[in-house]
Amino acid sequence: MIEKTSTPQSAASPAAPMRRRLLDGLAQSIREKGLQQTQVSDIVRNARTSKRSFYECFASKEACLADLADDWAETLRRAVATEVDRTAPWDEQIDAAVDAFLAAVARDPALSMTIPRELVLLGGQYSEVWEKDTEFYCAFYMELSRGPMMASAGVEPLSWERAVILVGGLTELINRVLRAGGSLEGAGDAMKESMKRLIGPR
């Protein structure tokens, strides 16, 4: 059975600063040597703390990764949600969403490549992080398609089924580009074109 992930700590919790240091320590090790080569000893060394402190916060390296993934994904979601001007023309809204997402991904390519792949491999309850991310982007693009500028341009509301196809395809494209060391800019052009065809006016 997969071990339960750590219980989220509030900002006021005494454990919150330690949790943050450990997450940063894991992220640093992933950038330096990759997740597979990372041991708990690497994480605590980077965090300048002890294994005892680590296990007070997390049941395992995988549990620490799940919390890091949740934080990382929230950063991407926030970037997309805050950069789209709902009063802009419909096509510019799509461009802004893609540009914001890719800019956030490009700021930390090691995490952007490692986290989605490892969560899928871990499976079980760790896939909840992945599911939460998919749910957000599906809901985001469905809501975006229902905005006033979209409606005035003749855009039909995006269905749940089409949103799943859209998000799943975009996610797979980004993962493949990162693994191959390809151009995010080139991927962005393809993402924008595909999204406009799927979301755009009929």
Short mmCIF file of C-alpha atoms in Angstrom, two decimals:
data_model
loop_
_atom_site.label_atom_id
_atom_site.label_comp_id
_atom_site.label_asym_id
_atom_site.label_seq_id
_atom_site.Cartn_x
_atom_site.Cartn_y
_atom_site.Cartn_z
CA MET A 1 0.00 0.00 0.00
CA ILE A 2 1.26 3.49 -0.84
CA GLU A 3 2.02 5.55 2.22
CA LYS A 4 -0.22 8.44 3.06
CA THR A 5 1.14 11.85 2.13
CA SER A 6 1.79 14.42 4.79
CA THR A 7 -1.00 16.49 6.25
CA PRO A 8 -0.94 20.02 4.77
CA GLN A 9 0.35 22.59 7.24
CA SER A 10 -1.15 26.04 7.59
CA ALA A 11 1.08 29.07 7.26
CA ALA A 12 0.79 29.58 11.03
CA SER A 13 1.82 26.04 11.88
CA PRO A 14 5.25 25.67 13.51
CA ALA A 15 5.96 22.88 11.02
CA ALA A 16 5.24 25.04 7.97
CA PRO A 17 8.71 26.66 7.70
CA MET A 18 10.39 23.26 8.01
CA ARG A 19 8.06 21.78 5.42
CA ARG A 20 8.95 24.62 3.04
CA ARG A 21 12.67 24.07 3.57
CA LEU A 22 12.31 20.36 2.87
CA LEU A 23 10.30 20.97 -0.29
CA ASP A 24 12.94 23.42 -1.46
CA GLY A 25 15.61 20.86 -0.57
CA LEU A 26 13.91 18.23 -2.71
CA ALA A 27 13.50 20.66 -5.59
CA GLN A 28 17.19 21.57 -5.42
CA SER A 29 18.22 17.91 -5.51
CA ILE A 30 15.93 17.18 -8.47
CA ARG A 31 17.58 20.01 -10.39
CA GLU A 32 21.07 18.80 -9.47
CA LYS A 33 20.81 15.02 -9.87
CA GLY A 34 17.25 14.04 -10.74
CA LEU A 35 14.62 12.39 -8.59
CA GLN A 36 15.81 8.80 -8.98
CA GLN A 37 19.25 9.65 -7.61
CA THR A 38 17.84 11.78 -4.80
CA GLN A 39 17.88 10.30 -1.30
CA VAL A 40 16.34 11.64 1.88
CA SER A 41 19.90 12.45 2.97
CA ASP A 42 20.21 14.81 -0.02
CA ILE A 43 16.96 16.55 0.86
CA VAL A 44 17.88 17.13 4.51
CA ARG A 45 21.38 18.27 3.58
CA ASN A 46 19.98 20.88 1.22
CA ALA A 47 17.41 21.90 3.83
CA ARG A 48 20.10 22.03 6.54
CA THR A 49 18.12 19.83 8.87
CA SER A 50 17.93 16.20 10.05
CA LYS A 51 16.23 13.02 8.91
CA ARG A 52 14.21 13.14 12.10
CA SER A 53 12.79 16.50 11.06
CA PHE A 54 12.07 15.11 7.61
CA TYR A 55 10.07 12.17 8.94
CA GLU A 56 8.16 14.46 11.28
CA CYS A 57 6.83 16.18 8.14
CA PHE A 58 6.74 13.42 5.53
CA ALA A 59 6.30 9.65 5.54
CA SER A 60 8.65 9.18 2.57
CA LYS A 61 10.45 10.83 -0.31
CA GLU A 62 7.37 10.12 -2.42
CA ALA A 63 5.13 11.94 0.06
CA CYS A 64 7.48 14.91 -0.06
CA LEU A 65 7.35 14.81 -3.86
CA ALA A 66 3.54 14.82 -3.81
CA ASP A 67 3.51 17.98 -1.68
CA LEU A 68 6.15 19.59 -3.91
CA ALA A 69 4.05 18.68 -6.94
CA ASP A 70 0.99 20.29 -5.39
CA ASP A 71 2.93 23.50 -4.72
CA TRP A 72 4.47 23.49 -8.20
CA ALA A 73 1.12 22.89 -9.88
CA GLU A 74 -0.50 25.67 -7.86
CA THR A 75 2.20 28.07 -9.08
CA LEU A 76 1.36 27.18 -12.69
CA ARG A 77 -2.38 27.45 -12.09
CA ARG A 78 -2.01 30.84 -10.46
CA ALA A 79 0.14 32.10 -13.34
CA VAL A 80 -2.48 31.12 -15.90
CA ALA A 81 -5.48 32.38 -13.94
CA THR A 82 -4.01 35.81 -13.20
CA GLU A 83 -2.55 36.63 -16.62
CA VAL A 84 -5.68 36.34 -18.75
CA ASP A 85 -7.57 39.59 -19.35
CA ARG A 86 -11.21 38.58 -19.78
CA THR A 87 -11.95 41.87 -21.57
CA ALA A 88 -9.43 41.14 -24.33
CA PRO A 89 -10.44 39.65 -27.70
CA TRP A 90 -11.10 35.90 -27.53
CA ASP A 91 -7.95 34.88 -29.38
CA GLU A 92 -5.74 37.10 -27.23
CA GLN A 93 -7.13 35.43 -24.12
CA ILE A 94 -6.01 32.05 -25.42
CA ASP A 95 -2.59 33.43 -26.35
CA ALA A 96 -2.20 34.91 -22.86
CA ALA A 97 -3.15 31.64 -21.14
CA VAL A 98 -0.63 29.66 -23.18
CA ASP A 99 2.14 32.24 -22.79
CA ALA A 100 1.64 32.42 -19.01
CA PHE A 101 1.71 28.64 -18.65
CA LEU A 102 4.82 28.16 -20.78
CA ALA A 103 6.64 31.02 -19.04
CA ALA A 104 5.99 29.36 -15.68
CA VAL A 105 7.11 25.96 -17.00
CA ALA A 106 10.28 27.44 -18.48
CA ARG A 107 11.27 28.95 -15.13
CA ASP A 108 11.89 25.46 -13.74
CA PRO A 109 12.17 22.89 -16.55
CA ALA A 110 13.61 20.19 -14.26
CA LEU A 111 10.53 20.18 -12.04
CA SER A 112 8.22 20.64 -15.01
CA MET A 113 9.61 17.50 -16.62
CA THR A 114 10.07 15.37 -13.50
CA ILE A 115 6.88 15.90 -11.53
CA PRO A 116 4.22 14.84 -14.07
CA ARG A 117 6.19 11.75 -15.10
CA GLU A 118 6.89 10.59 -11.56
CA LEU A 119 3.35 11.11 -10.31
CA VAL A 120 2.03 8.92 -13.11
CA LEU A 121 4.58 6.22 -12.27
CA LEU A 122 3.75 6.37 -8.56
CA GLY A 123 0.03 6.05 -9.22
CA GLY A 124 -2.34 5.39 -6.34
CA GLN A 125 -3.26 8.35 -4.18
CA TYR A 126 -0.41 10.39 -5.63
CA SER A 127 -2.37 10.58 -8.88
CA GLU A 128 -4.81 12.82 -6.99
CA VAL A 129 -2.40 15.71 -7.54
CA TRP A 130 -2.49 15.04 -11.27
CA GLU A 131 -6.30 14.73 -11.24
CA LYS A 132 -6.64 18.01 -9.35
CA ASP A 133 -4.53 19.74 -11.98
CA THR A 134 -6.57 18.31 -14.84
CA GLU A 135 -9.82 19.31 -13.14
CA PHE A 136 -8.56 22.88 -12.73
CA TYR A 137 -7.54 23.37 -16.36
CA CYS A 138 -10.71 21.76 -17.70
CA ALA A 139 -12.85 24.03 -15.53
CA PHE A 140 -10.67 27.05 -16.37
CA TYR A 141 -11.02 26.67 -20.14
CA MET A 142 -14.71 25.85 -19.87
CA GLU A 143 -15.26 29.02 -17.85
CA LEU A 144 -13.05 31.04 -20.20
CA SER A 145 -15.12 29.95 -23.20
CA ARG A 146 -18.25 31.31 -21.49
CA GLY A 147 -16.87 34.84 -21.03
CA PRO A 148 -18.58 37.86 -22.64
CA MET A 149 -15.84 38.47 -25.21
CA MET A 150 -15.96 34.83 -26.22
CA ALA A 151 -19.75 34.92 -26.56
CA SER A 152 -19.70 38.11 -28.61
CA ALA A 153 -17.21 36.47 -31.00
CA GLY A 154 -19.49 33.49 -31.51
CA VAL A 155 -17.56 31.06 -29.34
CA GLU A 156 -19.68 28.17 -28.10
CA PRO A 157 -19.27 27.05 -24.48
CA LEU A 158 -16.63 24.34 -24.24
CA SER A 159 -18.06 21.00 -23.14
CA TRP A 160 -16.44 18.88 -20.44
CA GLU A 161 -15.57 16.20 -22.97
CA ARG A 162 -13.84 18.64 -25.31
CA ALA A 163 -12.06 20.25 -22.37
CA VAL A 164 -10.64 16.87 -21.31
CA ILE A 165 -9.42 16.23 -24.86
CA LEU A 166 -7.86 19.70 -24.98
CA VAL A 167 -6.10 19.52 -21.63
CA GLY A 168 -4.94 15.94 -22.11
CA GLY A 169 -3.47 16.71 -25.51
CA LEU A 170 -1.70 19.87 -24.37
CA THR A 171 -0.26 18.11 -21.32
CA GLU A 172 1.11 15.25 -23.39
CA LEU A 173 2.64 17.68 -25.90
CA ILE A 174 4.46 19.65 -23.19
CA ASN A 175 5.76 16.48 -21.52
CA ARG A 176 7.10 15.13 -24.80
CA VAL A 177 8.75 18.43 -25.72
CA LEU A 178 10.46 18.67 -22.32
CA ARG A 179 11.70 15.08 -22.45
CA ALA A 180 13.10 15.63 -25.94
CA GLY A 181 14.69 18.95 -25.03
CA GLY A 182 12.56 20.65 -27.69
CA SER A 183 11.42 24.24 -28.07
CA LEU A 184 8.66 25.44 -25.77
CA GLU A 185 8.15 28.37 -28.11
CA GLY A 186 7.41 26.00 -30.97
CA ALA A 187 5.09 24.01 -28.74
CA GLY A 188 3.34 27.23 -27.78
CA ASP A 189 2.51 28.00 -31.40
CA ALA A 190 1.01 24.53 -31.84
CA MET A 191 -0.92 24.84 -28.56
CA LYS A 192 -2.43 28.19 -29.55
CA GLU A 193 -3.44 26.96 -32.98
CA SER A 194 -5.05 23.80 -31.61
CA MET A 195 -6.88 25.64 -28.85
CA LYS A 196 -8.26 28.25 -31.23
CA ARG A 197 -9.56 25.55 -33.52
CA LEU A 198 -11.23 23.71 -30.65
CA ILE A 199 -12.50 26.72 -28.72
CA GLY A 200 -12.87 29.34 -31.47
CA PRO A 201 -16.04 30.58 -33.20
CA ARG A 202 -17.99 28.01 -35.18
#
